[in-house]
Amino acid sequence: MRAGTETKGERTRRRIVDEAAALLNVRGYHAATLEELMAATGLRKGGIYNHFDSREDLVLAAYDRNVGVVAALLRSAFAEHRGAPERLHAFVEVYQRFVHEPPFPGGCPTLNGALQSRGTEPRLTERVRGVVHELLDDTVARIVRGGLRRGELRDGTDPDGVASVFVSSIEGALLLTELLGDATHIDHVAAHLHDYIDSIATSEELR
Amino acid sequence: MRAGTETKGERTRRRIVDEAAALLNVRGYHAATLEELMAATGLRKGGIYNHFDSREDLVLAAYDRNVGVVAALLRSAFAEHRGAPERLHAFVEVYQRFVHEPPFPGGCPTLNGALQSRGTEPRLTERVRGVVHELLDDTVARIVRGGLRRGELRDGTDPDGVASVFVSSIEGALLLTELLGDATHIDHVAAHLHDYIDSIATSEELR
Amino acid sequence: MRAGTETKGERTRRRIVDEAAALLNVRGYHAATLEELMAATGLRKGGIYNHFDSREDLVLAAYDRNVGVVAALLRSAFAEHRGAPERLHAFVEVYQRFVHEPPFPGGCPTLNGALQSRGTEPRLTERVRGVVHELLDDTVARIVRGGLRRGELRDGTDPDGVASVFVSSIEGALLLTELLGDATHIDHVAAHLHDYIDSIATSEELR
Amino acid sequence: MRAGTETKGERTRRRIVDEAAALLNVRGYHAATLEELMAATGLRKGGIYNHFDSREDLVLAAYDRNVGVVAALLRSAFAEHRGAPERLHAFVEVYQRFVHEPPFPGGCPTLNGALQSRGTEPRLTERVRGVVHELLDDTVARIVRGGLRRGELRDGTDPDGVASVFVSSIEGALLLTELLGDATHIDHVAAHLHDYIDSIATSEELR
DNA sequence: ACTGACGGGACACCCCGTTAGT
DNA sequence: ACTAACGGGGTGTCCCGTCAGT
């Protein structure tokens, strides 16, 4: 299929996913009922089930869409920075900006998916695991490995350790921010991580 | 009635809370059904409703119980250490040990409660908020303030910032550990926090 | 047993009936739950079941008590009047006064019992039937028959017809009064019945 | 869609209301359980809840249907008579015929609704109040007012008083008839009311 | 005689999925 | 492709009754 060309069915499907994505991230991937999804999409049950075999399939598609938005933010941020320290700074800033200028309401979809899928939604849980693994290994740890290779980060820095710290503290801060309705937590954590980046960077230049 | 003596009802109630607490932390505070709670406690609906006015009340009691266990671990850890840096180290170690030698299965109840109460369980959410606030303000930030007064921590250290960083990164690490079934995340974060504590402590002595 | 002497058990039983009677006439003989009866009597379930084999038995006893109060009002009113027209006037006045100066809240127990026992409470229905039959045949119709014998009422007056009219219109008026919260209905009906009595009385003297 | 055409859903909904109306008037608007309604309509819960948001909504619709039948009987009776005395006679006869040739079993829905909604079914109670008010003010009292204007009824006749007497005694008679299974009560009351109408009519002609 | 504890059975409501229509 | 109609299972809650204790 050529870019820009969509059959009518595809357009409808896309619209369903878009509306569902917005709703689910706010109301909860598990809590939102099919009735609410019907109201959000303006379609009836049968209309939705024409495009998705089950509510779960729609939820997964919507989750992917929301995660994709965040991934795109990261990609575009990385496109502007080459060095490992810079990219790590950018990584933090993306999430910080995500809180203060959210591209869609409801907070971080990765976190929300992780929170709400416990036990009841195994396929979503699996999907979240994949996303988080990618965040850890293919994003943060990869940046660190590249930085080590290029000598931008101190020898002995553990890529996996950095990844754990970054993802843990950021997702934890998003959780606090969301739970308490207080954005200072992500700011405090961001400041800490910026310091941390500087402490493991070989370069002397201050940000 | 003498202290230390329990009527039959109190014993049963305690047993219900204990069994429910174990179940709910694993199955989910929201997902676990009353039927499962009946199976876990060995009582019928009538029996449970004799001790609790609603499923929600039981859930809250079970949540309190689980949170109380963690609080007790913290208290006993703090009882062995006086200085602020030592207490912060102990704080981290409690959570690290919590993962490796869990007093009950299912992970951190605070986190689980926060995860599963989104929107659907307002009273539980409120409870979690209280617990997290206590963790931030009355535990970590208070320790830091004491350390500043006594000159154990560097001037300029922000108690609230430290609290945000500690709670965020630890809860985030617990989330990763739980989600991915991989305890290295809490270990990485713990190591990082230990370093961080040393970096803000005035004392030169290494741990 | 001598009058005025009550064993402790009898006193408790009487207290249960009294409190239950007051509650049931207001909350409804069918709607009031055992929990409410417990609260009203200050006893626990077992305490009540010591005196009554079932909720239904207590309801019946309470109903009898309430009906007995009305019956006593009628008896004492009849004791002051000998002639049939006078007694019929008195009959009407008892119910009219019952509305304006109720001896207990909730309205006419006969009516309430009739209303609330439909289908679900067969024994109470049977009891109500008996009470209404007594009201029709042994009270109103009997007065009319006496009046006919003594020539106080016009020949050709049908005792059963008068009874139907009196009981129907009075109970109907109580229903309207209760349903709409408007006491004018019983007043209108009372005025009408007083006129009706005068129209079937042989005596010329106006009331 | 053309008038007079019913979709399948409308037909089913109508059938639900019809069957429910018949059942509820007999079994009781409060007592009849959803299971019984399912059996009566031949539908499952899901099918019923597709047409009604709650059991209460169905009950109200069924009540309205039954009341509507009685209202239609009154309207058609009034259509054949113009004068106030004639219409009052017709009013009485409608209810008398209602007992002897009931259009549906279970007796007068207005009465049944009033009886069974005490406290437990506030919306039904409100509905019944409206129906009774209409019966009093917009039906009987209005007829009397018209009769007074046209000089068909004696001056000094109180429309509200007549309404109270008519509705009270008829509903009371229906109550007795239903409670005791004895139709003579409505007949006695009807005879009385016919006499009463003649006594307040200016016309000399006997019925 | 009275309490506390527990069983057991309804009951109304929710919500996902599917199929007959159009 | 989309709607309306319907099935069916599960959920929390209510509430009466009973039985062991004391």
GROMACS .gro file of C-alpha atoms in nm, chain B residues 56-195:
model
  140
  263GLU     CA    1  -1.374  -0.283   4.965
  264ASP     CA    2  -1.339  -0.272   5.343
  265LEU     CA    3  -1.166  -0.607   5.342
  266VAL     CA    4  -0.937  -0.495   5.063
  267LEU     CA    5  -0.841  -0.185   5.258
  268ALA     CA    6  -0.775  -0.384   5.574
  269ALA     CA    7  -0.561  -0.629   5.380
  270TYR     CA    8  -0.374  -0.345   5.214
  271ASP     CA    9  -0.308  -0.185   5.551
  272ARG     CA   10  -0.179  -0.514   5.681
  273ASN     CA   11   0.066  -0.555   5.395
  274VAL     CA   12   0.180  -0.195   5.415
  275GLY     CA   13   0.219  -0.239   5.788
  276VAL     CA   14   0.461  -0.525   5.736
  277VAL     CA   15   0.683  -0.308   5.522
  278ALA     CA   16   0.655  -0.022   5.769
  279ALA     CA   17   0.763  -0.256   6.047
  280LEU     CA   18   1.065  -0.364   5.845
  281LEU     CA   19   1.161   0.000   5.803
  282ARG     CA   20   1.109   0.080   6.168
  283SER     CA   21   1.321  -0.209   6.287
  284ALA     CA   22   1.593  -0.115   6.038
  285PHE     CA   23   1.591   0.245   6.157
  286ALA     CA   24   1.610   0.127   6.518
  287GLU     CA   25   1.956  -0.012   6.448
  288HIS     CA   26   2.096   0.301   6.286
  289ARG     CA   27   2.107   0.656   6.410
  290GLY     CA   28   2.284   0.866   6.149
  291ALA     CA   29   2.108   0.994   5.841
  292PRO     CA   30   2.342   0.832   5.587
  293GLU     CA   31   2.319   0.502   5.770
  294ARG     CA   32   1.941   0.523   5.777
  295LEU     CA   33   1.925   0.602   5.410
  296HIS     CA   34   2.144   0.304   5.338
  297ALA     CA   35   1.917   0.096   5.558
  298PHE     CA   36   1.613   0.227   5.375
  299VAL     CA   37   1.751   0.104   5.046
  300GLU     CA   38   1.853  -0.227   5.192
  301VAL     CA   39   1.508  -0.293   5.332
  302TYR     CA   40   1.359  -0.275   4.986
  303GLN     CA   41   1.641  -0.471   4.833
  304ARG     CA   42   1.597  -0.743   5.090
  305PHE     CA   43   1.224  -0.721   5.037
  306VAL     CA   44   1.278  -0.847   4.685
  307HIS     CA   45   1.526  -1.121   4.766
  308GLU     CA   46   1.359  -1.246   5.083
  309PRO     CA   47   0.999  -1.138   5.047
  310PRO     CA   48   0.791  -1.155   5.367
  311PHE     CA   49   0.492  -1.227   5.142
  312PRO     CA   50   0.458  -1.291   4.772
  313GLY     CA   51   0.347  -1.045   4.508
  314GLY     CA   52   0.589  -0.759   4.562
  315CYS     CA   53   0.554  -0.420   4.719
  316PRO     CA   54   0.197  -0.356   4.835
  317THR     CA   55   0.233   0.018   4.803
  318LEU     CA   56   0.321  -0.020   4.439
  319ASN     CA   57   0.056  -0.281   4.376
  320GLY     CA   58  -0.207  -0.066   4.538
  321ALA     CA   59  -0.103   0.233   4.333
  322LEU     CA   60  -0.109   0.029   4.017
  323GLN     CA   61  -0.441  -0.137   4.054
  324SER     CA   62  -0.659   0.129   4.206
  325ARG     CA   63  -0.654   0.374   3.917
  326GLY     CA   64  -0.998   0.522   3.898
  327THR     CA   65  -1.190   0.213   3.998
  328GLU     CA   66  -1.108   0.209   4.368
  329PRO     CA   67  -1.106   0.563   4.502
  330ARG     CA   68  -1.068   0.476   4.867
  331LEU     CA   69  -0.772   0.251   4.801
  332THR     CA   70  -0.616   0.522   4.588
  333GLU     CA   71  -0.656   0.768   4.872
  334ARG     CA   72  -0.497   0.522   5.110
  335VAL     CA   73  -0.204   0.469   4.878
  336ARG     CA   74  -0.158   0.843   4.845
  337GLY     CA   75  -0.134   0.869   5.222
  338VAL     CA   76   0.120   0.590   5.241
  339VAL     CA   77   0.335   0.740   4.969
  340HIS     CA   78   0.320   1.084   5.122
  341GLU     CA   79   0.431   0.936   5.450
  342LEU     CA   80   0.714   0.758   5.274
  343LEU     CA   81   0.824   1.079   5.108
  344ASP     CA   82   0.776   1.338   5.379
  345ASP     CA   83   0.776   1.154   5.710
  346THR     CA   84   1.040   0.899   5.626
  347VAL     CA   85   1.300   0.995   5.367
  348ALA     CA   86   1.272   1.374   5.379
  349ARG     CA   87   1.262   1.368   5.759
  350ILE     CA   88   1.580   1.163   5.773
  351VAL     CA   89   1.748   1.408   5.538
  352ARG     CA   90   1.635   1.706   5.744
  353GLY     CA   91   1.772   1.543   6.056
  354GLY     CA   92   2.099   1.472   5.877
  355LEU     CA   93   2.126   1.835   5.767
  356ARG     CA   94   2.065   1.959   6.122
  357ARG     CA   95   2.332   1.733   6.256
  358GLY     CA   96   2.574   1.815   5.975
  359GLU     CA   97   2.583   1.459   5.846
  360LEU     CA   98   2.470   1.564   5.500
  361ARG     CA   99   2.607   1.837   5.279
  362ASP     CA  100   2.446   2.178   5.297
  363GLY     CA  101   2.222   2.250   5.002
  364THR     CA  102   2.085   1.898   4.986
  365ASP     CA  103   1.715   1.922   4.918
  366PRO     CA  104   1.516   1.685   5.143
  367ASP     CA  105   1.221   1.672   4.906
  368GLY     CA  106   1.444   1.611   4.609
  369VAL     CA  107   1.618   1.324   4.781
  370ALA     CA  108   1.282   1.182   4.880
  371SER     CA  109   1.156   1.200   4.524
  372VAL     CA  110   1.466   1.030   4.392
  373PHE     CA  111   1.467   0.754   4.650
  374VAL     CA  112   1.101   0.667   4.634
  375SER     CA  113   1.077   0.705   4.258
  376SER     CA  114   1.375   0.494   4.176
  377ILE     CA  115   1.298   0.225   4.430
  378GLU     CA  116   0.933   0.192   4.337
  379GLY     CA  117   1.030   0.203   3.972
  380ALA     CA  118   1.284  -0.070   4.027
  381LEU     CA  119   1.030  -0.280   4.211
  382LEU     CA  120   0.797  -0.232   3.916
  383LEU     CA  121   1.063  -0.351   3.671
  384THR     CA  122   1.160  -0.637   3.895
  385GLU     CA  123   0.801  -0.747   3.929
  386LEU     CA  124   0.709  -0.689   3.566
  387LEU     CA  125   1.014  -0.857   3.416
  388GLY     CA  126   1.078  -1.108   3.691
  389ASP     CA  127   1.433  -0.984   3.712
  390ALA     CA  128   1.578  -0.881   4.047
  391THR     CA  129   1.888  -0.718   3.898
  392HIS     CA  130   1.697  -0.394   3.858
  393ILE     CA  131   1.652  -0.339   4.228
  394ASP     CA  132   2.017  -0.431   4.278
  395HIS     CA  133   2.136  -0.180   4.022
  396VAL     CA  134   1.920   0.089   4.169
  397ALA     CA  135   2.029   0.004   4.522
  398ALA     CA  136   2.392   0.029   4.422
  399HIS     CA  137   2.327   0.362   4.260
  400LEU     CA  138   2.147   0.497   4.565
  401HIS     CA  139   2.423   0.381   4.797
  402ASP     CA  140   2.670   0.576   4.585
   0.00000   0.00000   0.00000
